[in-house]
Amino acid sequence: MSFRLCFPKINISGPGALAEVPAELEMRGYKRPLIVTDAILCELGVVNPLIEALKERAIVPTVFSDVVPNPTVALVEAGYRMLTANRCDSIICVGGGSPIDTGKGIRILSANPGPITLYNGVGKVAKAGLFLIAVNTTAGTAAEVTSNAVITDTVNKIKMVIIDSNSIPDISVNDPEMMLGIPAGTTAATGMDALTHAIEAYVAKGAHVLTDHAALEAIRIITQWLPRAVADGSNLEAREMMAYGQFIAGLAFNNAGLGYVHAMAHQPGAMRDLPHGVCNAILLPIVCEFNRPHAKERYARIADVMGVDIANLDVEAASRAAINAIRALSKQVGIPKGFSEFGVTADELPTWVEKAQKDPCAPGNPVAMTDEQVLALYKAAL
Ligand SMILES: [Fe+2]
């Protein structure tokens, strides 16, 4: 059976990578990019150096800085209106998953008829749209690598997952110097999101030899470096390693798929506006416990790359050790124990089940779940 591998045409990584963006636009003749970002990054002065560097090359950007966490259909439409009003010829996303996903949505509308809700699901985007550079400032959703755009449909209260290789950025940029100011809580949440990507990709139905090595190396790097990045945000080496770890986790899951951690985490994200990384981190060990009997060798290997000495353990014990290692890492970086810490109560969980079952990430899980099993796992995550 054939296997399809998709990723950005160009990735620019390492300290100082941002400085290369203006030349990439200039050499292609783009003069009017729409910068899609958020107000906090503008206030922190993250976007200004890019604007100034663009102007030095006679490139005039328009800045759309209204992006908020869990971007909505209305937000994408507002960005698209700004793009057309200013006759923008390209898009530069600056930020984490939310600005990049918003930019991907705007890009879809630049070449395909609206509304953006038409593109929920897999492979529905006929035309790629405007040239898009994704400058990632977190580690991370890996939105700068992937074909996914997660947009909240507030009318139907669902997180749409638009999955199409036409949504992959033309150029992705990972500059760890832009990640030095991320608060510890966000570093922990986004890092656990990246770990979830790697673990789900490694055990997913779609896992392949071409993605396994990336997934395992991502798990190894993130386990080793996330606690250091959380403990000292100014540690450039830790930021750089996390940027690489989350990037290769993105390469893995963009091609191998995800599973029930993401399918289930999207629901509290949409219904309660909770951070994506925290939702994943809470659910990760619980879903892994469910999956473990169906992929014991794989979980044993995960324990190995997470630094557990499995030399004297049988597969059963080694696979269980992976779950313990995940819990220990989560605790070490300060992830909340459960959804009840955010005021979630058991009576709202049944409404999440059907949506989780329909989530496009669910079919990638190594084993299917019944509605009752999904509900039981949500209860365990309270
Ligand atoms: Fe994620």
Short mmCIF file of N, CA, C and O in Angstrom, two decimals, residues 46-162:
data_model
loop_
_atom_site.label_atom_id
_atom_site.label_comp_id
_atom_site.label_asym_id
_atom_site.label_seq_id
_atom_site.Cartn_x
_atom_site.Cartn_y
_atom_site.Cartn_z
N VAL A 46 6.96 41.73 19.03
CA VAL A 46 7.43 40.60 18.23
C VAL A 46 7.25 40.87 16.73
O VAL A 46 8.05 40.45 15.90
N VAL A 47 6.18 41.62 16.39
CA VAL A 47 5.82 41.80 14.98
C VAL A 47 6.55 43.00 14.35
O VAL A 47 6.84 43.00 13.16
N ASN A 48 6.83 44.03 15.16
CA ASN A 48 7.42 45.27 14.63
C ASN A 48 8.70 45.09 13.84
O ASN A 48 8.84 45.67 12.76
N PRO A 49 9.67 44.29 14.34
CA PRO A 49 10.89 44.12 13.54
C PRO A 49 10.62 43.57 12.15
O PRO A 49 11.27 43.95 11.18
N LEU A 50 9.62 42.69 12.03
CA LEU A 50 9.26 42.14 10.73
C LEU A 50 8.68 43.24 9.84
O LEU A 50 9.05 43.36 8.66
N ILE A 51 7.79 44.06 10.42
CA ILE A 51 7.18 45.15 9.63
C ILE A 51 8.26 46.10 9.12
O ILE A 51 8.27 46.47 7.94
N GLU A 52 9.17 46.47 10.00
CA GLU A 52 10.24 47.40 9.60
C GLU A 52 11.13 46.77 8.51
O GLU A 52 11.50 47.44 7.55
N ALA A 53 11.46 45.49 8.68
CA ALA A 53 12.32 44.82 7.70
C ALA A 53 11.64 44.71 6.34
O ALA A 53 12.29 44.81 5.29
N LEU A 54 10.32 44.51 6.36
CA LEU A 54 9.56 44.46 5.10
C LEU A 54 9.58 45.82 4.41
O LEU A 54 9.81 45.92 3.19
N LYS A 55 9.36 46.87 5.20
CA LYS A 55 9.31 48.22 4.62
C LYS A 55 10.65 48.61 3.99
O LYS A 55 10.68 49.34 2.97
N GLU A 56 11.73 48.12 4.56
CA GLU A 56 13.06 48.41 3.99
C GLU A 56 13.18 47.88 2.57
O GLU A 56 14.02 48.34 1.79
N ARG A 57 12.39 46.88 2.25
CA ARG A 57 12.42 46.31 0.90
C ARG A 57 11.21 46.76 0.07
O ARG A 57 10.82 46.08 -0.88
N ALA A 58 10.57 47.86 0.50
CA ALA A 58 9.41 48.42 -0.20
C ALA A 58 8.24 47.44 -0.25
O ALA A 58 7.46 47.42 -1.20
N ILE A 59 8.15 46.61 0.78
CA ILE A 59 7.00 45.70 0.91
C ILE A 59 6.11 46.29 2.00
O ILE A 59 6.58 46.58 3.11
N VAL A 60 4.84 46.52 1.66
CA VAL A 60 3.95 47.24 2.59
C VAL A 60 2.92 46.27 3.18
O VAL A 60 1.98 45.86 2.51
N PRO A 61 3.10 45.89 4.45
CA PRO A 61 2.16 44.94 5.04
C PRO A 61 0.91 45.61 5.62
O PRO A 61 0.95 46.77 6.02
N THR A 62 -0.17 44.87 5.64
CA THR A 62 -1.36 45.23 6.40
C THR A 62 -1.41 44.28 7.59
O THR A 62 -1.19 43.08 7.41
N VAL A 63 -1.67 44.82 8.78
CA VAL A 63 -1.63 43.96 9.97
C VAL A 63 -3.05 43.67 10.47
O VAL A 63 -3.82 44.59 10.77
N PHE A 64 -3.39 42.39 10.52
CA PHE A 64 -4.65 41.93 11.11
C PHE A 64 -4.28 41.28 12.45
O PHE A 64 -3.75 40.17 12.48
N SER A 65 -4.53 42.01 13.53
CA SER A 65 -4.04 41.55 14.85
C SER A 65 -5.18 41.18 15.79
O SER A 65 -5.02 41.22 17.01
N ASP A 66 -6.32 40.80 15.22
CA ASP A 66 -7.49 40.51 16.07
C ASP A 66 -7.58 39.04 16.48
O ASP A 66 -8.58 38.62 17.07
N VAL A 67 -6.58 38.24 16.15
CA VAL A 67 -6.69 36.80 16.42
C VAL A 67 -6.72 36.53 17.93
O VAL A 67 -5.98 37.14 18.70
N VAL A 68 -7.61 35.64 18.32
CA VAL A 68 -7.75 35.22 19.72
C VAL A 68 -7.61 33.69 19.76
O VAL A 68 -7.73 33.03 18.72
N PRO A 69 -7.35 33.12 20.95
CA PRO A 69 -7.31 31.65 21.04
C PRO A 69 -8.62 31.03 20.55
O PRO A 69 -9.69 31.64 20.68
N ASN A 70 -8.55 29.84 20.03
CA ASN A 70 -9.72 29.15 19.48
C ASN A 70 -10.43 30.03 18.43
O ASN A 70 -11.57 30.46 18.62
N PRO A 71 -9.75 30.36 17.32
CA PRO A 71 -10.31 31.29 16.32
C PRO A 71 -11.63 30.77 15.73
O PRO A 71 -11.83 29.57 15.58
N THR A 72 -12.49 31.74 15.41
CA THR A 72 -13.84 31.41 14.96
C THR A 72 -14.03 31.69 13.47
O THR A 72 -13.20 32.35 12.83
N VAL A 73 -15.16 31.22 12.96
CA VAL A 73 -15.55 31.48 11.57
C VAL A 73 -15.60 32.99 11.33
O VAL A 73 -15.10 33.50 10.31
N ALA A 74 -16.20 33.74 12.28
CA ALA A 74 -16.33 35.20 12.13
C ALA A 74 -14.96 35.87 12.05
O ALA A 74 -14.76 36.83 11.29
N LEU A 75 -14.01 35.35 12.81
CA LEU A 75 -12.65 35.92 12.79
C LEU A 75 -12.00 35.72 11.43
O LEU A 75 -11.39 36.65 10.87
N VAL A 76 -12.14 34.53 10.88
CA VAL A 76 -11.57 34.25 9.55
C VAL A 76 -12.21 35.17 8.51
O VAL A 76 -11.52 35.74 7.65
N GLU A 77 -13.52 35.37 8.61
CA GLU A 77 -14.22 36.25 7.65
C GLU A 77 -13.74 37.69 7.78
O GLU A 77 -13.56 38.39 6.77
N ALA A 78 -13.51 38.14 9.03
CA ALA A 78 -13.02 39.51 9.24
C ALA A 78 -11.62 39.67 8.63
O ALA A 78 -11.32 40.69 8.01
N GLY A 79 -10.78 38.67 8.81
CA GLY A 79 -9.44 38.72 8.22
C GLY A 79 -9.49 38.74 6.71
O GLY A 79 -8.74 39.47 6.06
N TYR A 80 -10.40 37.96 6.15
CA TYR A 80 -10.54 37.91 4.69
C TYR A 80 -11.01 39.27 4.14
O TYR A 80 -10.53 39.73 3.10
N ARG A 81 -11.92 39.92 4.89
CA ARG A 81 -12.38 41.25 4.46
C ARG A 81 -11.20 42.24 4.44
O ARG A 81 -11.06 43.04 3.52
N MET A 82 -10.34 42.15 5.46
CA MET A 82 -9.18 43.05 5.50
C MET A 82 -8.22 42.73 4.34
O MET A 82 -7.66 43.64 3.72
N LEU A 83 -8.07 41.46 4.04
CA LEU A 83 -7.20 41.04 2.94
C LEU A 83 -7.67 41.63 1.61
O LEU A 83 -6.88 42.20 0.84
N THR A 84 -8.97 41.54 1.35
CA THR A 84 -9.49 42.03 0.06
C THR A 84 -9.52 43.56 0.03
O THR A 84 -9.18 44.16 -0.99
N ALA A 85 -9.87 44.19 1.16
CA ALA A 85 -9.94 45.66 1.20
C ALA A 85 -8.58 46.28 0.93
O ALA A 85 -8.50 47.38 0.38
N ASN A 86 -7.52 45.59 1.31
CA ASN A 86 -6.17 46.12 1.14
C ASN A 86 -5.43 45.49 -0.03
O ASN A 86 -4.23 45.68 -0.19
N ARG A 87 -6.16 44.71 -0.84
CA ARG A 87 -5.60 44.08 -2.04
C ARG A 87 -4.28 43.35 -1.73
O ARG A 87 -3.28 43.50 -2.44
N CYS A 88 -4.29 42.59 -0.64
CA CYS A 88 -3.07 41.88 -0.25
C CYS A 88 -2.77 40.76 -1.25
O CYS A 88 -3.70 40.14 -1.79
N ASP A 89 -1.48 40.51 -1.47
CA ASP A 89 -1.08 39.49 -2.46
C ASP A 89 -0.45 38.26 -1.83
O ASP A 89 -0.01 37.34 -2.53
N SER A 90 -0.34 38.26 -0.51
CA SER A 90 0.30 37.14 0.20
C SER A 90 -0.09 37.22 1.67
O SER A 90 -0.68 38.22 2.10
N ILE A 91 0.25 36.19 2.43
CA ILE A 91 -0.12 36.14 3.86
C ILE A 91 1.11 35.72 4.66
O ILE A 91 1.82 34.78 4.28
N ILE A 92 1.35 36.45 5.76
CA ILE A 92 2.37 36.02 6.72
C ILE A 92 1.66 35.82 8.05
O ILE A 92 1.13 36.77 8.62
N CYS A 93 1.63 34.61 8.54
CA CYS A 93 1.06 34.35 9.87
C CYS A 93 2.20 34.44 10.88
O CYS A 93 3.28 33.88 10.64
N VAL A 94 1.96 35.14 11.98
CA VAL A 94 2.96 35.23 13.04
C VAL A 94 2.28 34.85 14.35
O VAL A 94 1.36 35.54 14.80
N GLY A 95 2.70 33.73 14.92
CA GLY A 95 2.09 33.32 16.18
C GLY A 95 2.10 31.82 16.34
O GLY A 95 2.83 31.10 15.66
N GLY A 96 1.26 31.35 17.25
CA GLY A 96 1.11 29.92 17.46
C GLY A 96 -0.01 29.38 16.60
O GLY A 96 -0.28 29.90 15.50
N GLY A 97 -0.68 28.36 17.07
CA GLY A 97 -1.71 27.71 16.28
C GLY A 97 -2.84 28.62 15.86
O GLY A 97 -3.33 28.53 14.73
N SER A 98 -3.24 29.53 16.73
CA SER A 98 -4.43 30.35 16.41
C SER A 98 -4.19 31.31 15.25
O SER A 98 -4.97 31.31 14.29
N PRO A 99 -3.12 32.14 15.26
CA PRO A 99 -2.89 32.99 14.08
C PRO A 99 -2.61 32.19 12.81
O PRO A 99 -3.05 32.59 11.72
N ILE A 100 -1.91 31.07 12.93
CA ILE A 100 -1.59 30.30 11.72
C ILE A 100 -2.86 29.65 11.16
O ILE A 100 -3.10 29.67 9.95
N ASP A 101 -3.68 29.09 12.03
CA ASP A 101 -4.94 28.49 11.56
C ASP A 101 -5.86 29.56 10.96
O ASP A 101 -6.53 29.31 9.95
N THR A 102 -5.89 30.74 11.58
CA THR A 102 -6.71 31.83 11.03
C THR A 102 -6.20 32.21 9.63
O THR A 102 -6.99 32.38 8.70
N GLY A 103 -4.87 32.32 9.51
CA GLY A 103 -4.29 32.66 8.20
C GLY A 103 -4.59 31.60 7.15
O GLY A 103 -4.87 31.92 5.99
N LYS A 104 -4.56 30.33 7.57
CA LYS A 104 -4.90 29.26 6.62
C LYS A 104 -6.35 29.39 6.16
O LYS A 104 -6.67 29.16 4.98
N GLY A 105 -7.24 29.76 7.10
CA GLY A 105 -8.65 29.95 6.74
C GLY A 105 -8.82 31.10 5.77
O GLY A 105 -9.56 30.99 4.77
N ILE A 106 -8.13 32.21 6.03
CA ILE A 106 -8.19 33.37 5.13
C ILE A 106 -7.67 32.99 3.74
O ILE A 106 -8.24 33.35 2.71
N ARG A 107 -6.60 32.21 3.74
CA ARG A 107 -6.02 31.77 2.47
C ARG A 107 -7.00 30.92 1.66
O ARG A 107 -7.10 31.07 0.43
N ILE A 108 -7.72 30.04 2.34
CA ILE A 108 -8.71 29.21 1.64
C ILE A 108 -9.74 30.12 0.96
O ILE A 108 -10.08 29.95 -0.22
N LEU A 109 -10.23 31.14 1.71
CA LEU A 109 -11.24 32.04 1.14
C LEU A 109 -10.68 32.90 0.01
O LEU A 109 -11.44 33.43 -0.80
N SER A 110 -9.33 33.06 -0.03
CA SER A 110 -8.74 33.88 -1.10
C SER A 110 -8.86 33.23 -2.47
O SER A 110 -8.66 33.89 -3.49
N ALA A 111 -9.19 31.93 -2.50
CA ALA A 111 -9.24 31.25 -3.80
C ALA A 111 -10.47 30.35 -3.96
O ALA A 111 -10.68 29.77 -5.02
N ASN A 112 -11.27 30.24 -2.91
CA ASN A 112 -12.42 29.33 -2.93
C ASN A 112 -13.63 30.06 -2.38
O ASN A 112 -13.49 30.92 -1.50
N PRO A 113 -14.84 29.74 -2.84
CA PRO A 113 -16.03 30.44 -2.34
C PRO A 113 -16.30 30.15 -0.86
O PRO A 113 -16.00 29.07 -0.37
N GLY A 114 -16.85 31.16 -0.14
CA GLY A 114 -17.21 30.98 1.26
C GLY A 114 -18.57 30.33 1.39
O GLY A 114 -19.23 30.05 0.38
N PRO A 115 -19.02 30.04 2.60
CA PRO A 115 -18.34 30.28 3.87
C PRO A 115 -17.26 29.22 4.16
O PRO A 115 -17.27 28.14 3.55
N ILE A 116 -16.42 29.52 5.12
CA ILE A 116 -15.31 28.62 5.45
C ILE A 116 -15.82 27.27 5.99
O ILE A 116 -15.12 26.26 5.90
N THR A 117 -17.05 27.25 6.49
CA THR A 117 -17.63 26.00 7.01
C THR A 117 -17.76 24.93 5.92
O THR A 117 -17.87 23.74 6.23
N LEU A 118 -17.72 25.34 4.65
CA LEU A 118 -17.81 24.37 3.55
C LEU A 118 -16.63 23.41 3.54
O LEU A 118 -16.69 22.33 2.95
N TYR A 119 -15.53 23.80 4.20
CA TYR A 119 -14.29 23.05 4.05
C TYR A 119 -13.96 22.18 5.26
O TYR A 119 -12.86 21.61 5.34
N ASN A 120 -14.91 22.07 6.19
CA ASN A 120 -14.71 21.20 7.36
C ASN A 120 -14.57 19.75 6.90
O ASN A 120 -15.39 19.25 6.14
N GLY A 121 -13.50 19.10 7.33
CA GLY A 121 -13.27 17.71 6.95
C GLY A 121 -12.01 17.56 6.11
O GLY A 121 -11.14 18.42 6.14
N VAL A 122 -11.94 16.47 5.40
CA VAL A 122 -10.70 16.10 4.72
C VAL A 122 -10.80 16.32 3.22
O VAL A 122 -11.77 15.87 2.57
N GLY A 123 -9.81 17.03 2.67
CA GLY A 123 -9.65 17.10 1.21
C GLY A 123 -10.72 17.86 0.46
O GLY A 123 -11.09 17.48 -0.65
N LYS A 124 -11.21 18.97 1.01
CA LYS A 124 -12.28 19.72 0.35
C LYS A 124 -11.82 21.04 -0.25
O LYS A 124 -12.62 21.79 -0.80
N VAL A 125 -10.54 21.37 -0.09
CA VAL A 125 -10.04 22.67 -0.56
C VAL A 125 -9.46 22.49 -1.96
O VAL A 125 -8.36 21.94 -2.14
N ALA A 126 -10.20 22.97 -2.98
CA ALA A 126 -9.79 22.72 -4.37
C ALA A 126 -8.56 23.53 -4.77
O ALA A 126 -7.69 23.03 -5.48
N LYS A 127 -8.48 24.78 -4.31
CA LYS A 127 -7.38 25.66 -4.73
C LYS A 127 -6.59 26.14 -3.52
O LYS A 127 -7.18 26.52 -2.50
N ALA A 128 -5.27 26.19 -3.67
CA ALA A 128 -4.42 26.51 -2.52
C ALA A 128 -4.58 27.94 -2.02
O ALA A 128 -4.52 28.20 -0.83
N GLY A 129 -4.77 28.89 -2.93
CA GLY A 129 -4.89 30.28 -2.49
C GLY A 129 -3.55 30.98 -2.43
O GLY A 129 -2.54 30.49 -2.96
N LEU A 130 -3.54 32.14 -1.76
CA LEU A 130 -2.35 33.01 -1.77
C LEU A 130 -1.14 32.35 -1.13
O LEU A 130 -1.25 31.50 -0.26
N PHE A 131 0.04 32.82 -1.56
CA PHE A 131 1.33 32.40 -0.99
C PHE A 131 1.31 32.68 0.51
O PHE A 131 0.94 33.78 0.93
N LEU A 132 1.69 31.68 1.31
CA LEU A 132 1.58 31.84 2.77
C LEU A 132 2.87 31.42 3.47
O LEU A 132 3.39 30.33 3.23
N ILE A 133 3.37 32.33 4.30
CA ILE A 133 4.52 32.02 5.16
C ILE A 133 3.99 31.94 6.59
O ILE A 133 3.28 32.83 7.05
N ALA A 134 4.30 30.86 7.29
CA ALA A 134 3.87 30.70 8.69
C ALA A 134 5.08 30.82 9.60
O ALA A 134 5.99 29.99 9.55
N VAL A 135 5.10 31.89 10.38
CA VAL A 135 6.18 32.11 11.35
C VAL A 135 5.67 31.65 12.71
O VAL A 135 4.79 32.26 13.29
N ASN A 136 6.23 30.55 13.17
CA ASN A 136 5.74 29.93 14.41
C ASN A 136 6.43 30.55 15.62
O ASN A 136 7.64 30.68 15.65
N THR A 137 5.64 30.92 16.62
CA THR A 137 6.23 31.51 17.83
C THR A 137 6.03 30.64 19.06
O THR A 137 6.34 31.06 20.17
N THR A 138 5.49 29.43 18.90
CA THR A 138 5.31 28.53 20.05
C THR A 138 5.87 27.15 19.69
O THR A 138 6.14 26.84 18.54
N ALA A 139 5.97 26.33 20.73
CA ALA A 139 6.43 24.94 20.49
C ALA A 139 5.58 24.00 21.35
O ALA A 139 5.82 23.90 22.54
N GLY A 140 4.60 23.36 20.75
CA GLY A 140 3.89 23.93 19.65
C GLY A 140 2.90 22.99 18.99
O GLY A 140 2.93 21.76 19.02
N THR A 141 1.99 23.71 18.40
CA THR A 141 0.93 23.07 17.63
C THR A 141 1.45 22.49 16.33
O THR A 141 0.78 21.67 15.72
N ALA A 142 2.61 23.01 15.88
CA ALA A 142 3.16 22.63 14.57
C ALA A 142 2.23 23.03 13.43
O ALA A 142 2.27 22.45 12.35
N ALA A 143 1.42 24.06 13.67
CA ALA A 143 0.51 24.51 12.60
C ALA A 143 1.29 25.00 11.39
O ALA A 143 0.75 25.04 10.29
N GLU A 144 2.56 25.38 11.59
CA GLU A 144 3.37 25.86 10.47
C GLU A 144 3.79 24.71 9.54
O GLU A 144 4.28 24.96 8.45
N VAL A 145 3.59 23.48 10.00
CA VAL A 145 4.00 22.30 9.22
C VAL A 145 2.79 21.64 8.55
O VAL A 145 2.94 21.02 7.50
N THR A 146 1.64 21.75 9.16
CA THR A 146 0.56 20.81 8.86
C THR A 146 -0.46 21.30 7.84
O THR A 146 -0.54 22.49 7.53
N SER A 147 -1.28 20.36 7.42
CA SER A 147 -2.39 20.65 6.51
C SER A 147 -3.67 20.97 7.27
O SER A 147 -4.72 21.11 6.69
N ASN A 148 -3.58 21.07 8.60
CA ASN A 148 -4.78 21.26 9.43
C ASN A 148 -5.04 22.74 9.74
O ASN A 148 -4.10 23.48 10.00
N ALA A 149 -6.31 23.10 9.76
CA ALA A 149 -6.72 24.40 10.30
C ALA A 149 -7.92 24.13 11.20
O ALA A 149 -8.93 23.60 10.74
N VAL A 150 -7.77 24.46 12.48
CA VAL A 150 -8.86 24.22 13.44
C VAL A 150 -9.58 25.54 13.69
O VAL A 150 -8.99 26.48 14.22
N ILE A 151 -10.83 25.60 13.26
CA ILE A 151 -11.62 26.83 13.36
C ILE A 151 -12.92 26.49 14.11
O ILE A 151 -13.58 25.50 13.78
N THR A 152 -13.27 27.33 15.09
CA THR A 152 -14.48 27.05 15.87
C THR A 152 -15.72 27.59 15.16
O THR A 152 -15.77 28.77 14.79
N ASP A 153 -16.69 26.71 14.96
CA ASP A 153 -18.00 27.09 14.43
C ASP A 153 -18.88 27.37 15.65
O ASP A 153 -19.38 26.45 16.30
N THR A 154 -19.06 28.66 15.97
CA THR A 154 -19.78 29.02 17.20
C THR A 154 -21.28 28.75 17.08
O THR A 154 -21.96 28.60 18.08
N VAL A 155 -21.80 28.68 15.85
CA VAL A 155 -23.23 28.40 15.68
C VAL A 155 -23.53 26.96 16.10
O VAL A 155 -24.44 26.69 16.87
N ASN A 156 -22.73 26.04 15.60
CA ASN A 156 -22.94 24.62 15.92
C ASN A 156 -22.10 24.13 17.09
O ASN A 156 -22.14 22.96 17.43
N LYS A 157 -21.33 25.06 17.67
CA LYS A 157 -20.46 24.75 18.82
C LYS A 157 -19.58 23.53 18.56
O LYS A 157 -19.55 22.58 19.35
N ILE A 158 -18.88 23.57 17.45
CA ILE A 158 -17.91 22.50 17.17
C ILE A 158 -16.60 23.14 16.71
O ILE A 158 -16.58 24.26 16.20
N LYS A 159 -15.53 22.39 16.94
CA LYS A 159 -14.25 22.79 16.37
C LYS A 159 -14.14 22.10 15.02
O LYS A 159 -14.03 20.88 14.94
N MET A 160 -14.22 22.88 13.95
CA MET A 160 -14.02 22.29 12.63
C MET A 160 -12.54 21.97 12.47
O MET A 160 -11.69 22.74 12.91
N VAL A 161 -12.25 20.85 11.84
CA VAL A 161 -10.86 20.55 11.51
C VAL A 161 -10.79 20.44 9.99
O VAL A 161 -11.26 19.47 9.40
N ILE A 162 -10.26 21.48 9.38
CA ILE A 162 -10.08 21.49 7.93
C ILE A 162 -8.74 20.83 7.64
O ILE A 162 -7.70 21.29 8.12
#
